[in-house]
Short mmCIF file of C-alpha atoms and ligand atoms in Angstrom, two decimals:
data_model
loop_
_atom_site.label_atom_id
_atom_site.label_comp_id
_atom_site.label_asym_id
_atom_site.label_seq_id
_atom_site.Cartn_x
_atom_site.Cartn_y
_atom_site.Cartn_z
CA ARG A 1 -11.10 1.81 86.06
CA GLN A 2 -12.65 2.53 89.45
CA ARG A 3 -11.86 6.22 89.07
CA LEU A 4 -13.25 6.17 85.54
CA ASP A 5 -16.51 4.59 86.77
CA GLU A 6 -16.82 7.37 89.36
CA VAL A 7 -16.17 10.05 86.77
CA LEU A 8 -18.75 8.50 84.44
CA ALA A 9 -21.39 8.28 87.19
CA HIS A 10 -20.72 11.92 87.99
CA SER A 11 -20.95 12.94 84.34
CA ARG A 12 -24.24 11.05 83.96
CA ARG A 13 -25.73 13.12 86.80
CA GLY A 14 -24.27 16.52 85.92
CA GLY A 15 -23.83 16.24 82.14
CA GLU A 16 -20.10 16.93 82.51
CA LYS A 17 -17.57 15.85 79.89
CA ALA A 18 -14.41 13.85 80.50
CA GLY A 19 -11.48 12.85 78.33
CA ILE A 20 -9.70 9.49 78.42
CA LEU A 21 -6.18 9.81 77.04
CA PHE A 22 -4.05 6.74 76.33
CA LEU A 23 -0.39 7.55 76.05
CA GLY A 24 1.95 4.98 74.49
CA LEU A 25 5.74 5.23 74.44
CA ASP A 26 7.41 4.65 71.08
CA ASN A 27 10.12 2.00 70.90
CA PHE A 28 10.27 1.43 74.65
CA LYS A 29 11.42 -2.13 74.01
CA SER A 30 14.56 -0.98 72.27
CA ILE A 31 15.53 1.05 75.36
CA ASN A 32 15.12 -2.08 77.49
CA ASP A 33 17.11 -4.09 74.98
CA THR A 34 19.99 -1.67 74.56
CA LEU A 35 20.31 0.00 77.99
CA GLY A 36 18.91 -2.76 80.21
CA HIS A 37 15.79 -3.19 82.32
CA GLY A 38 17.20 -1.09 85.18
CA ILE A 39 17.25 1.99 82.97
CA GLY A 40 13.90 0.96 81.46
CA ASP A 41 12.31 0.95 84.94
CA LYS A 42 13.80 4.34 85.77
CA LEU A 43 12.52 5.73 82.49
CA LEU A 44 8.98 4.55 83.30
CA ARG A 45 9.16 6.21 86.73
CA GLY A 46 10.45 9.39 85.09
CA VAL A 47 7.61 9.36 82.56
CA ALA A 48 5.06 8.81 85.33
CA ARG A 49 6.42 11.77 87.31
CA ARG A 50 6.22 14.06 84.28
CA LEU A 51 2.67 12.95 83.50
CA ARG A 52 1.64 13.62 87.11
CA SER A 53 3.14 17.07 87.14
CA THR A 54 1.44 17.94 83.83
CA VAL A 55 -2.13 17.07 84.86
CA ARG A 56 -4.22 18.79 87.55
CA GLU A 57 -4.68 17.42 91.04
CA GLU A 58 -8.15 16.04 90.29
CA ASP A 59 -7.12 14.21 87.09
CA ALA A 60 -6.02 10.58 87.32
CA VAL A 61 -2.88 8.94 85.90
CA ALA A 62 -2.47 5.17 85.69
CA ARG A 63 -0.09 2.76 84.08
CA LEU A 64 -1.95 0.28 81.87
CA ASN A 65 0.82 -2.08 80.78
CA SER A 66 4.51 -2.06 80.00
CA ASP A 67 4.65 1.13 77.96
CA GLU A 68 1.14 2.59 78.08
CA PHE A 69 -0.40 5.08 80.48
CA ALA A 70 -3.95 6.40 80.84
CA ILE A 71 -5.01 9.85 81.93
CA ILE A 72 -8.56 10.84 82.91
CA GLN A 73 -9.23 14.51 82.39
CA THR A 74 -12.33 15.85 84.15
CA GLY A 75 -14.18 19.15 84.12
CA ILE A 76 -13.80 19.73 80.40
CA ASN A 77 -15.57 22.83 79.12
CA ARG A 78 -14.36 22.98 75.55
CA PRO A 79 -12.94 20.26 73.24
CA GLU A 80 -9.73 22.29 72.99
CA ASP A 81 -9.05 21.51 76.64
CA VAL A 82 -8.25 17.91 75.70
CA VAL A 83 -6.09 18.94 72.76
CA LEU A 84 -4.12 21.30 74.99
CA LEU A 85 -3.53 18.58 77.55
CA ALA A 86 -2.48 16.05 74.86
CA ARG A 87 0.04 18.56 73.52
CA ARG A 88 1.38 19.35 76.99
CA LEU A 89 1.79 15.63 77.76
CA LEU A 90 3.68 14.96 74.52
CA GLN A 91 5.83 18.02 75.12
CA ALA A 92 6.64 16.91 78.67
CA ILE A 93 7.75 13.44 77.50
CA SER A 94 9.80 14.75 74.59
CA GLU A 95 12.46 16.39 76.81
CA PRO A 96 15.45 14.05 77.30
CA PHE A 97 15.59 11.97 80.49
CA LEU A 98 18.91 11.82 82.32
CA LEU A 99 19.25 8.28 83.68
CA ASP A 100 22.49 6.94 85.22
CA GLY A 101 24.52 9.27 83.04
CA HIS A 102 22.59 8.36 79.85
CA SER A 103 20.56 10.95 78.05
CA VAL A 104 17.48 9.02 76.91
CA VAL A 105 15.02 10.40 74.38
CA ILE A 106 11.69 8.66 73.92
CA GLY A 107 8.73 9.58 71.77
CA ALA A 108 5.07 9.06 72.61
CA SER A 109 1.67 9.02 70.96
CA VAL A 110 -1.74 9.78 72.45
CA GLY A 111 -5.19 8.39 71.67
CA ILE A 112 -8.26 10.21 72.98
CA ALA A 113 -11.84 9.12 73.67
CA MET A 114 -14.45 11.49 75.04
CA ALA A 115 -17.14 10.69 77.59
CA PRO A 116 -20.02 10.44 77.17
CA SER A 117 -19.99 10.88 73.35
CA ASP A 118 -17.59 7.99 72.61
CA GLY A 119 -19.15 5.63 75.14
CA ASP A 120 -20.71 5.79 78.57
CA ASP A 121 -19.11 2.75 80.15
CA SER A 122 -15.46 2.41 81.09
CA GLU A 123 -14.93 -0.75 79.02
CA ARG A 124 -15.97 0.88 75.78
CA LEU A 125 -14.17 4.16 76.46
CA MET A 126 -10.89 2.41 77.16
CA LYS A 127 -11.26 0.30 74.03
CA ASN A 128 -11.94 3.40 71.93
CA ALA A 129 -9.04 5.35 73.44
CA ASP A 130 -6.82 2.37 72.63
CA MET A 131 -8.06 2.34 69.06
CA ALA A 132 -7.33 6.03 68.73
CA LEU A 133 -3.84 5.39 70.10
CA SER A 134 -3.21 2.76 67.41
CA ARG A 135 -4.28 5.26 64.80
CA ALA A 136 -1.96 7.92 66.26
CA LYS A 137 0.95 5.47 66.22
CA ASN A 138 0.20 4.40 62.66
CA ASP A 139 -0.27 7.91 61.31
CA SER A 140 2.98 9.28 62.55
CA ARG A 141 4.51 8.87 65.92
CA GLY A 142 4.63 11.76 68.33
CA THR A 143 1.06 12.86 67.59
CA PHE A 144 -2.38 12.48 69.11
CA SER A 145 -5.57 11.22 67.56
CA PHE A 146 -9.23 11.34 68.53
CA PHE A 147 -11.44 8.29 68.40
CA GLU A 148 -13.87 8.47 65.50
CA ALA A 149 -17.07 6.46 65.19
CA GLY A 150 -16.45 3.39 63.04
CA MET A 151 -12.74 4.18 63.16
CA ASP A 152 -10.63 2.05 60.92
CA ALA A 153 -11.77 -1.35 61.98
CA ARG A 154 -9.57 -2.38 59.06
CA ALA A 155 -6.44 -0.77 60.46
CA GLN A 156 -7.20 -2.51 63.72
CA THR A 157 -7.56 -5.90 62.09
CA ARG A 158 -4.31 -5.34 60.25
CA ARG A 159 -2.51 -4.44 63.43
CA LYS A 160 -3.86 -7.52 65.13
CA ILE A 161 -2.83 -9.67 62.20
CA GLU A 162 0.65 -8.18 62.31
CA LEU A 163 1.06 -8.95 66.00
CA ASP A 164 -0.36 -12.45 65.66
CA LEU A 165 1.75 -13.08 62.58
CA ARG A 166 4.92 -12.15 64.44
CA ALA A 167 4.04 -14.69 67.11
CA ALA A 168 3.10 -17.31 64.54
CA LEU A 169 6.44 -16.89 62.78
CA GLN A 170 8.31 -17.08 66.04
CA GLY A 171 6.40 -20.22 67.00
CA ASP A 172 6.85 -21.70 63.51
CA LEU A 173 3.08 -22.10 63.14
CA LEU A 174 2.74 -21.45 59.41
CA ARG A 175 2.65 -24.49 57.17
CA PRO A 176 2.72 -25.03 53.44
CA HIS A 177 -0.18 -27.00 52.06
CA TYR A 178 0.31 -28.45 48.60
CA GLN A 179 -1.87 -28.37 45.50
CA PRO A 180 -1.12 -30.94 42.77
CA LEU A 181 -0.20 -29.93 39.22
CA ILE A 182 -1.42 -32.49 36.69
CA ASP A 183 0.34 -33.29 33.43
CA LEU A 184 -2.51 -33.38 30.91
CA LYS A 185 -0.89 -36.04 28.66
CA SER A 186 -0.10 -38.63 31.31
CA GLY A 187 -2.68 -37.57 33.91
CA ARG A 188 0.02 -37.81 36.55
CA ILE A 189 1.00 -35.39 39.31
CA THR A 190 4.29 -33.91 38.15
CA GLY A 191 4.58 -31.42 40.93
CA VAL A 192 2.73 -29.51 43.62
CA GLU A 193 2.52 -25.86 44.59
CA ALA A 194 3.24 -24.87 48.18
CA LEU A 195 0.55 -22.50 49.47
CA VAL A 196 1.04 -21.11 52.94
CA ARG A 197 -1.64 -21.85 55.54
CA TRP A 198 -2.07 -20.28 58.96
CA GLN A 199 -4.06 -22.15 61.57
CA HIS A 200 -4.89 -19.22 63.87
CA PRO A 201 -5.68 -20.19 67.50
CA GLU A 202 -8.87 -18.04 67.59
CA ARG A 203 -9.80 -17.29 64.02
CA GLY A 204 -9.30 -20.68 62.45
CA MET A 205 -7.66 -21.05 59.06
CA ILE A 206 -6.63 -17.68 57.60
CA SER A 207 -5.94 -17.51 53.88
CA PRO A 208 -2.77 -15.96 52.44
CA GLY A 209 -4.77 -13.17 50.79
CA ASP A 210 -5.43 -11.81 54.29
CA PHE A 211 -1.91 -11.87 55.66
CA ILE A 212 0.61 -11.84 52.78
CA PRO A 213 -0.12 -8.11 52.17
CA VAL A 214 0.42 -7.40 55.87
CA ALA A 215 3.61 -9.47 55.82
CA GLU A 216 4.79 -7.44 52.83
CA ASP A 217 3.98 -4.10 54.48
CA THR A 218 5.86 -5.00 57.63
CA GLY A 219 8.86 -6.79 56.14
CA LEU A 220 7.80 -10.05 57.81
CA ILE A 221 7.53 -11.56 54.33
CA ASN A 222 11.26 -12.32 54.35
CA VAL A 223 11.07 -14.53 57.43
CA LEU A 224 7.79 -16.05 56.23
CA GLY A 225 9.14 -16.75 52.75
CA ALA A 226 12.30 -18.37 54.07
CA GLN A 227 10.36 -20.56 56.52
CA ILE A 228 7.95 -21.81 53.87
CA LEU A 229 10.76 -22.42 51.38
CA ARG A 230 12.80 -24.37 53.90
CA ARG A 231 9.89 -26.54 54.97
CA ALA A 232 8.66 -27.12 51.43
CA CYS A 233 12.13 -28.32 50.37
CA MET A 234 12.41 -30.55 53.45
CA GLU A 235 9.06 -32.20 52.81
CA ALA A 236 9.54 -32.46 49.05
CA ALA A 237 12.88 -34.22 49.53
CA ALA A 238 10.93 -37.20 50.90
CA TRP A 239 8.59 -37.44 47.91
CA PRO A 240 9.28 -39.76 44.92
CA ASP A 241 12.06 -38.33 42.79
CA PRO A 242 10.76 -36.57 39.77
CA VAL A 243 7.96 -34.80 41.67
CA ARG A 244 8.69 -31.08 41.96
CA VAL A 245 7.66 -28.48 44.50
CA ALA A 246 6.77 -24.91 43.47
CA VAL A 247 7.22 -22.08 45.97
CA ASN A 248 5.81 -18.55 45.57
CA LEU A 249 8.19 -15.63 46.02
CA SER A 250 7.20 -12.07 46.87
CA PRO A 251 8.98 -9.31 44.91
CA LEU A 252 10.13 -7.96 48.28
CA GLN A 253 12.26 -11.06 48.84
CA PHE A 254 14.41 -9.92 45.93
CA ARG A 255 15.08 -6.57 47.59
CA VAL A 256 16.96 -7.92 50.58
CA GLY A 257 19.85 -9.35 48.60
CA ASN A 258 20.26 -12.70 50.32
CA LEU A 259 17.59 -14.64 48.43
CA LEU A 260 20.14 -16.69 46.50
CA SER A 261 21.85 -17.91 49.66
CA ILE A 262 18.49 -18.64 51.32
CA VAL A 263 17.55 -20.87 48.37
CA MET A 264 20.97 -22.54 48.35
CA ASP A 265 20.72 -23.23 52.09
CA ALA A 266 17.21 -24.67 51.76
CA LEU A 267 18.40 -27.02 49.01
CA LYS A 268 21.51 -28.05 50.88
CA GLN A 269 19.80 -28.66 54.22
CA SER A 270 16.98 -30.67 52.67
CA GLY A 271 19.05 -32.54 50.09
CA LEU A 272 16.41 -31.70 47.46
CA PRO A 273 17.98 -31.60 43.98
CA ALA A 274 17.69 -28.10 42.49
CA ARG A 275 15.85 -29.44 39.42
CA ARG A 276 12.93 -30.41 41.69
CA LEU A 277 12.43 -26.85 42.95
CA GLU A 278 10.34 -24.32 41.07
CA LEU A 279 10.09 -20.67 42.09
CA GLU A 280 6.98 -18.71 41.10
CA ILE A 281 7.30 -14.98 40.53
CA THR A 282 4.78 -12.45 39.25
CA GLU A 283 5.04 -9.77 36.60
CA THR A 284 5.26 -6.99 39.20
CA LEU A 285 8.78 -8.19 40.00
CA LEU A 286 9.91 -7.31 36.48
CA LEU A 287 8.19 -3.93 36.38
CA GLU A 288 11.22 -2.09 37.66
CA LYS A 289 13.51 -3.71 35.07
CA SER A 290 16.13 -3.96 37.78
CA SER A 291 19.42 -5.55 36.74
CA GLN A 292 19.83 -6.89 40.28
CA VAL A 293 16.54 -8.80 39.99
CA LEU A 294 17.55 -10.29 36.64
CA ALA A 295 20.98 -11.23 37.97
CA THR A 296 19.36 -13.03 40.91
CA LEU A 297 16.94 -14.86 38.61
CA HIS A 298 19.80 -15.95 36.35
CA ALA A 299 21.85 -17.10 39.34
CA LEU A 300 18.90 -19.13 40.63
CA ARG A 301 18.39 -20.71 37.25
CA ALA A 302 22.09 -21.50 37.02
CA LEU A 303 21.65 -23.59 40.18
CA GLY A 304 19.21 -25.72 38.21
CA VAL A 305 16.09 -24.23 39.84
CA ARG A 306 13.12 -23.65 37.51
CA ILE A 307 11.48 -20.22 37.31
CA SER A 308 7.74 -19.81 36.62
CA MET A 309 5.75 -16.73 35.70
CA ASP A 310 2.66 -16.83 37.95
CA ASP A 311 -0.78 -15.25 37.30
CA PHE A 312 0.14 -14.45 33.73
CA GLY A 313 -2.23 -12.02 32.07
CA THR A 314 -3.28 -10.10 35.19
CA GLY A 315 -0.41 -7.62 35.43
CA TYR A 316 1.01 -5.61 32.61
CA SER A 317 1.64 -8.76 30.58
CA SER A 318 4.32 -7.02 28.63
CA LEU A 319 5.70 -9.50 26.14
CA SER A 320 9.12 -8.01 26.73
CA TYR A 321 9.09 -9.71 30.15
CA LEU A 322 9.02 -13.04 28.37
CA ARG A 323 12.07 -12.01 26.39
CA SER A 324 13.94 -10.50 29.32
CA PHE A 325 14.22 -13.85 31.06
CA PRO A 326 14.06 -17.50 29.92
CA PHE A 327 11.11 -18.70 32.01
CA ASP A 328 10.56 -22.43 32.37
CA LYS A 329 6.82 -22.13 32.87
CA ILE A 330 3.96 -19.71 32.37
CA LYS A 331 0.89 -20.07 34.57
CA ILE A 332 -2.31 -18.76 33.01
CA ASP A 333 -4.25 -16.85 35.64
CA GLN A 334 -7.48 -18.44 36.81
CA SER A 335 -9.55 -15.45 35.71
CA PHE A 336 -9.03 -16.58 32.07
CA VAL A 337 -9.78 -20.20 32.84
CA ARG A 338 -13.09 -19.27 34.46
CA ASP A 339 -15.95 -19.60 31.95
CA LEU A 340 -13.64 -20.97 29.29
CA GLY A 341 -16.44 -23.19 28.04
CA ALA A 342 -18.85 -20.30 27.41
CA ASN A 343 -16.70 -17.25 26.84
CA ARG A 344 -15.12 -16.79 23.41
CA ASP A 345 -12.82 -13.95 24.51
CA ALA A 346 -11.36 -16.05 27.29
CA GLN A 347 -10.84 -18.83 24.76
CA ALA A 348 -8.96 -16.56 22.37
CA ILE A 349 -6.68 -15.27 25.13
CA VAL A 350 -5.93 -18.75 26.46
CA ARG A 351 -5.25 -20.01 22.93
CA ALA A 352 -2.82 -17.13 22.33
CA ILE A 353 -0.95 -17.69 25.60
CA ILE A 354 -0.64 -21.42 24.87
CA SER A 355 0.75 -20.89 21.38
CA LEU A 356 3.11 -18.26 22.76
CA GLY A 357 4.36 -20.81 25.28
CA VAL A 358 4.72 -23.54 22.70
CA GLY A 359 6.68 -21.16 20.48
CA LEU A 360 9.00 -20.22 23.32
CA GLY A 361 9.40 -23.83 24.42
CA VAL A 362 7.87 -23.07 27.81
CA THR A 363 5.50 -25.28 29.83
CA ILE A 364 2.01 -23.81 30.06
CA THR A 365 -0.01 -24.45 33.21
CA ALA A 366 -3.63 -23.43 33.65
CA GLU A 367 -4.57 -22.32 37.16
CA GLY A 368 -7.93 -22.62 38.90
CA VAL A 369 -9.45 -25.38 36.76
CA GLU A 370 -12.80 -26.20 38.37
CA THR A 371 -14.93 -27.91 35.73
CA GLU A 372 -14.71 -30.68 33.14
CA ASP A 373 -15.71 -28.12 30.48
CA GLU A 374 -12.75 -25.92 31.30
CA LEU A 375 -10.47 -28.93 31.26
CA ALA A 376 -11.78 -30.16 27.89
CA CYS A 377 -11.21 -26.72 26.42
CA LEU A 378 -7.66 -26.53 27.75
CA ARG A 379 -6.88 -29.99 26.38
CA ALA A 380 -8.23 -29.02 22.98
CA GLU A 381 -5.95 -25.98 22.95
CA GLY A 382 -2.92 -28.11 23.81
CA CYS A 383 -2.32 -26.86 27.33
CA HIS A 384 0.40 -28.90 29.06
CA GLU A 385 -0.51 -28.82 32.70
CA ALA A 386 -3.47 -27.96 34.93
CA GLN A 387 -4.10 -27.17 38.56
CA GLY A 388 -7.39 -26.52 40.31
CA TYR A 389 -10.21 -27.72 42.52
CA LEU A 390 -11.31 -30.16 39.80
CA PHE A 391 -8.25 -32.22 40.70
CA SER A 392 -7.55 -31.22 44.26
CA ARG A 393 -7.39 -28.34 46.69
CA ALA A 394 -4.17 -27.65 48.58
CA ARG A 395 -3.68 -30.41 51.13
CA PRO A 396 -1.38 -31.01 54.09
CA ASN A 397 1.83 -32.93 53.48
CA VAL A 398 0.57 -36.25 54.89
CA GLU A 399 -2.21 -36.36 52.30
CA ILE A 400 0.16 -35.43 49.48
CA VAL A 401 2.48 -38.24 50.52
CA GLU A 402 -0.50 -40.64 50.27
CA LEU A 403 -1.52 -39.32 46.84
CA LEU A 404 2.01 -39.64 45.50
CA ARG A 405 2.39 -43.12 46.92
CA ALA A 406 -0.86 -44.21 45.25
CA GLN A 407 0.28 -42.94 41.87
CA SER A 408 3.75 -44.41 42.13
CA ILE A 409 2.30 -47.93 42.22
CA VAL A 410 2.64 -48.35 38.46
CA PRO A 411 2.63 -51.43 36.21
CA GLU A 412 5.98 -53.25 35.83
CA ALA A 413 6.52 -52.05 32.27
CA ASP A 414 6.18 -48.39 33.25
CA GLU A 415 8.59 -48.83 36.10
CA ALA A 416 11.18 -50.34 33.75
CA GLN A 417 10.70 -47.41 31.44
CA VAL A 418 11.24 -44.87 34.21
CA ALA A 419 14.40 -46.69 35.31
P1 C2E B 1 -1.28 -18.24 43.51
O1 C2E B 1 0.17 -18.52 43.63
O2 C2E B 1 -1.76 -17.83 42.17
O3 C2E B 1 -1.99 -19.56 44.01
C1 C2E B 1 -3.18 -20.06 43.49
C2 C2E B 1 -4.36 -19.70 44.36
O4 C2E B 1 -5.56 -20.14 43.73
C3 C2E B 1 -4.33 -20.42 45.72
O5 C2E B 1 -4.99 -19.58 46.64
C4 C2E B 1 -5.19 -21.64 45.43
O6 C2E B 1 -5.73 -22.22 46.60
C5 C2E B 1 -6.24 -21.04 44.57
N1 C2E B 1 -6.88 -22.05 43.72
C6 C2E B 1 -6.35 -23.19 43.25
N2 C2E B 1 -7.22 -23.86 42.50
C7 C2E B 1 -8.35 -23.13 42.46
C8 C2E B 1 -9.62 -23.32 41.84
O7 C2E B 1 -9.89 -24.28 41.15
N3 C2E B 1 -10.55 -22.34 42.03
C9 C2E B 1 -10.28 -21.24 42.79
N4 C2E B 1 -11.25 -20.34 42.93
N5 C2E B 1 -9.10 -21.04 43.41
C10 C2E B 1 -8.13 -21.99 43.24
P2 C2E B 1 -4.39 -19.29 48.07
O8 C2E B 1 -3.78 -20.51 48.65
O9 C2E B 1 -5.43 -18.56 48.83
O10 C2E B 1 -3.18 -18.30 47.76
C11 C2E B 1 -3.41 -17.03 47.23
C12 C2E B 1 -2.14 -16.37 46.82
O11 C2E B 1 -1.32 -16.09 47.95
C13 C2E B 1 -1.28 -17.21 45.89
O12 C2E B 1 -1.74 -17.11 44.58
C14 C2E B 1 0.08 -16.57 46.10
O13 C2E B 1 0.20 -15.42 45.29
C15 C2E B 1 0.02 -16.14 47.53
N6 C2E B 1 0.78 -17.09 48.35
C16 C2E B 1 0.41 -18.29 48.83
N7 C2E B 1 1.40 -18.88 49.52
C17 C2E B 1 2.45 -18.01 49.47
C18 C2E B 1 3.79 -18.03 49.99
O14 C2E B 1 4.26 -18.99 50.63
N8 C2E B 1 4.58 -16.94 49.72
C19 C2E B 1 4.12 -15.88 49.00
N9 C2E B 1 4.95 -14.85 48.77
N10 C2E B 1 2.88 -15.83 48.49
C20 C2E B 1 2.05 -16.89 48.72
MG1 MG B 2 1.54 -19.39 42.66
MG1 MG B 3 -1.39 -17.92 40.41
#
């Protein structure tokens, strides 16, 4: 940083250009893990030597952190000078390293920021070079990338979310909150839906819409899904008996092949009877018409678990999906429930879905009910169940326990009937 400040002061006086190159090693951790830290240390020294011998005397090389190095290139006349250096650096690293009899190959990526155009203080330049490095790593490893103004702030956020999410999963920091489902005949809570919540140390509560897609892109969804399922079953096991818990499943959880055993383990460990667990899937899962997916769904249902079709009406809504599997419940997506009172089209669609459900002998649940008007409309159409802010938002387990306790204090006669 000191050297960079000097270079920048110099460039301010003489109008000279400089390049800041961040070089990151790919998969350095796996070398440490498989060959040991001794070899890892030697590899870093080997990399440093090659970097030194590739740059000129007056350029600076520094190690930033475990697997990242920075190079300051001065006296740049043409932009190509930086490209040439980046290529030479990548080339130098790509040759195998011979360490204690092991031939070790490691890849690298380079991010480049230019002074003064990409920033005239060291803080900003280093941040921009780092951003360019992330882009290079994301694009395809073994390449270099220049910083661009306004460069994918989105990609950055995603990367940060991925890193934080890994830590949150390791620290078991994600929690299901639960939103009640109300039976419209009795007015009672018959079940609740588990909705994952992430209390981020800096950013506060992050909603699933912001991190489920990242979890799906990175494969973290499998760990996340299993954690939420396990905890939801544990907590639900302590609720009064007929109350069910619904857990959302990502299509990706069906790809891994161990979903059935994960569900069986969650039930066994918690002692929750299978009939009190509901699994929500979406239409996208059935798009591929995979026989493996159907087999898994049938096996789950054979356990006694109920299967719901979530967000119905938003995907392809092929009626053949409803025939391909005996769903226990169809959840009408909230976009149809919105404006039910005023919008005739929405009314017609909701009416059709409800009569479809009645014909198939399937429970129909309306999602996202916010107003009395919407509720009145749904009642008039004969909808079975509703869920939405009108009744309650998703709440932490302690509050759900309270709610369920309050509703289980029923008159003597009712209790006798239940027994
Ligand atoms: P979803 O399964 O359709 O869940 C319903 C979403 O609608 C929830 O959003 C809920 O908070 C919201 N909602 C409920 N009532 C109302 C209402 O009256 N008005 C409005 N405007 N919204 C309402 P949330 O919690 O943000 O979850 C979003 C989606 O993230 C869920 O949609 C589900 O697809 C996914 N998700 C949540 N938890 C998990 C999980 O544990 N695993 C997986 N794979 N996906 C999850
Ligand atoms: Mg759902
Ligand atoms: Mg839904």
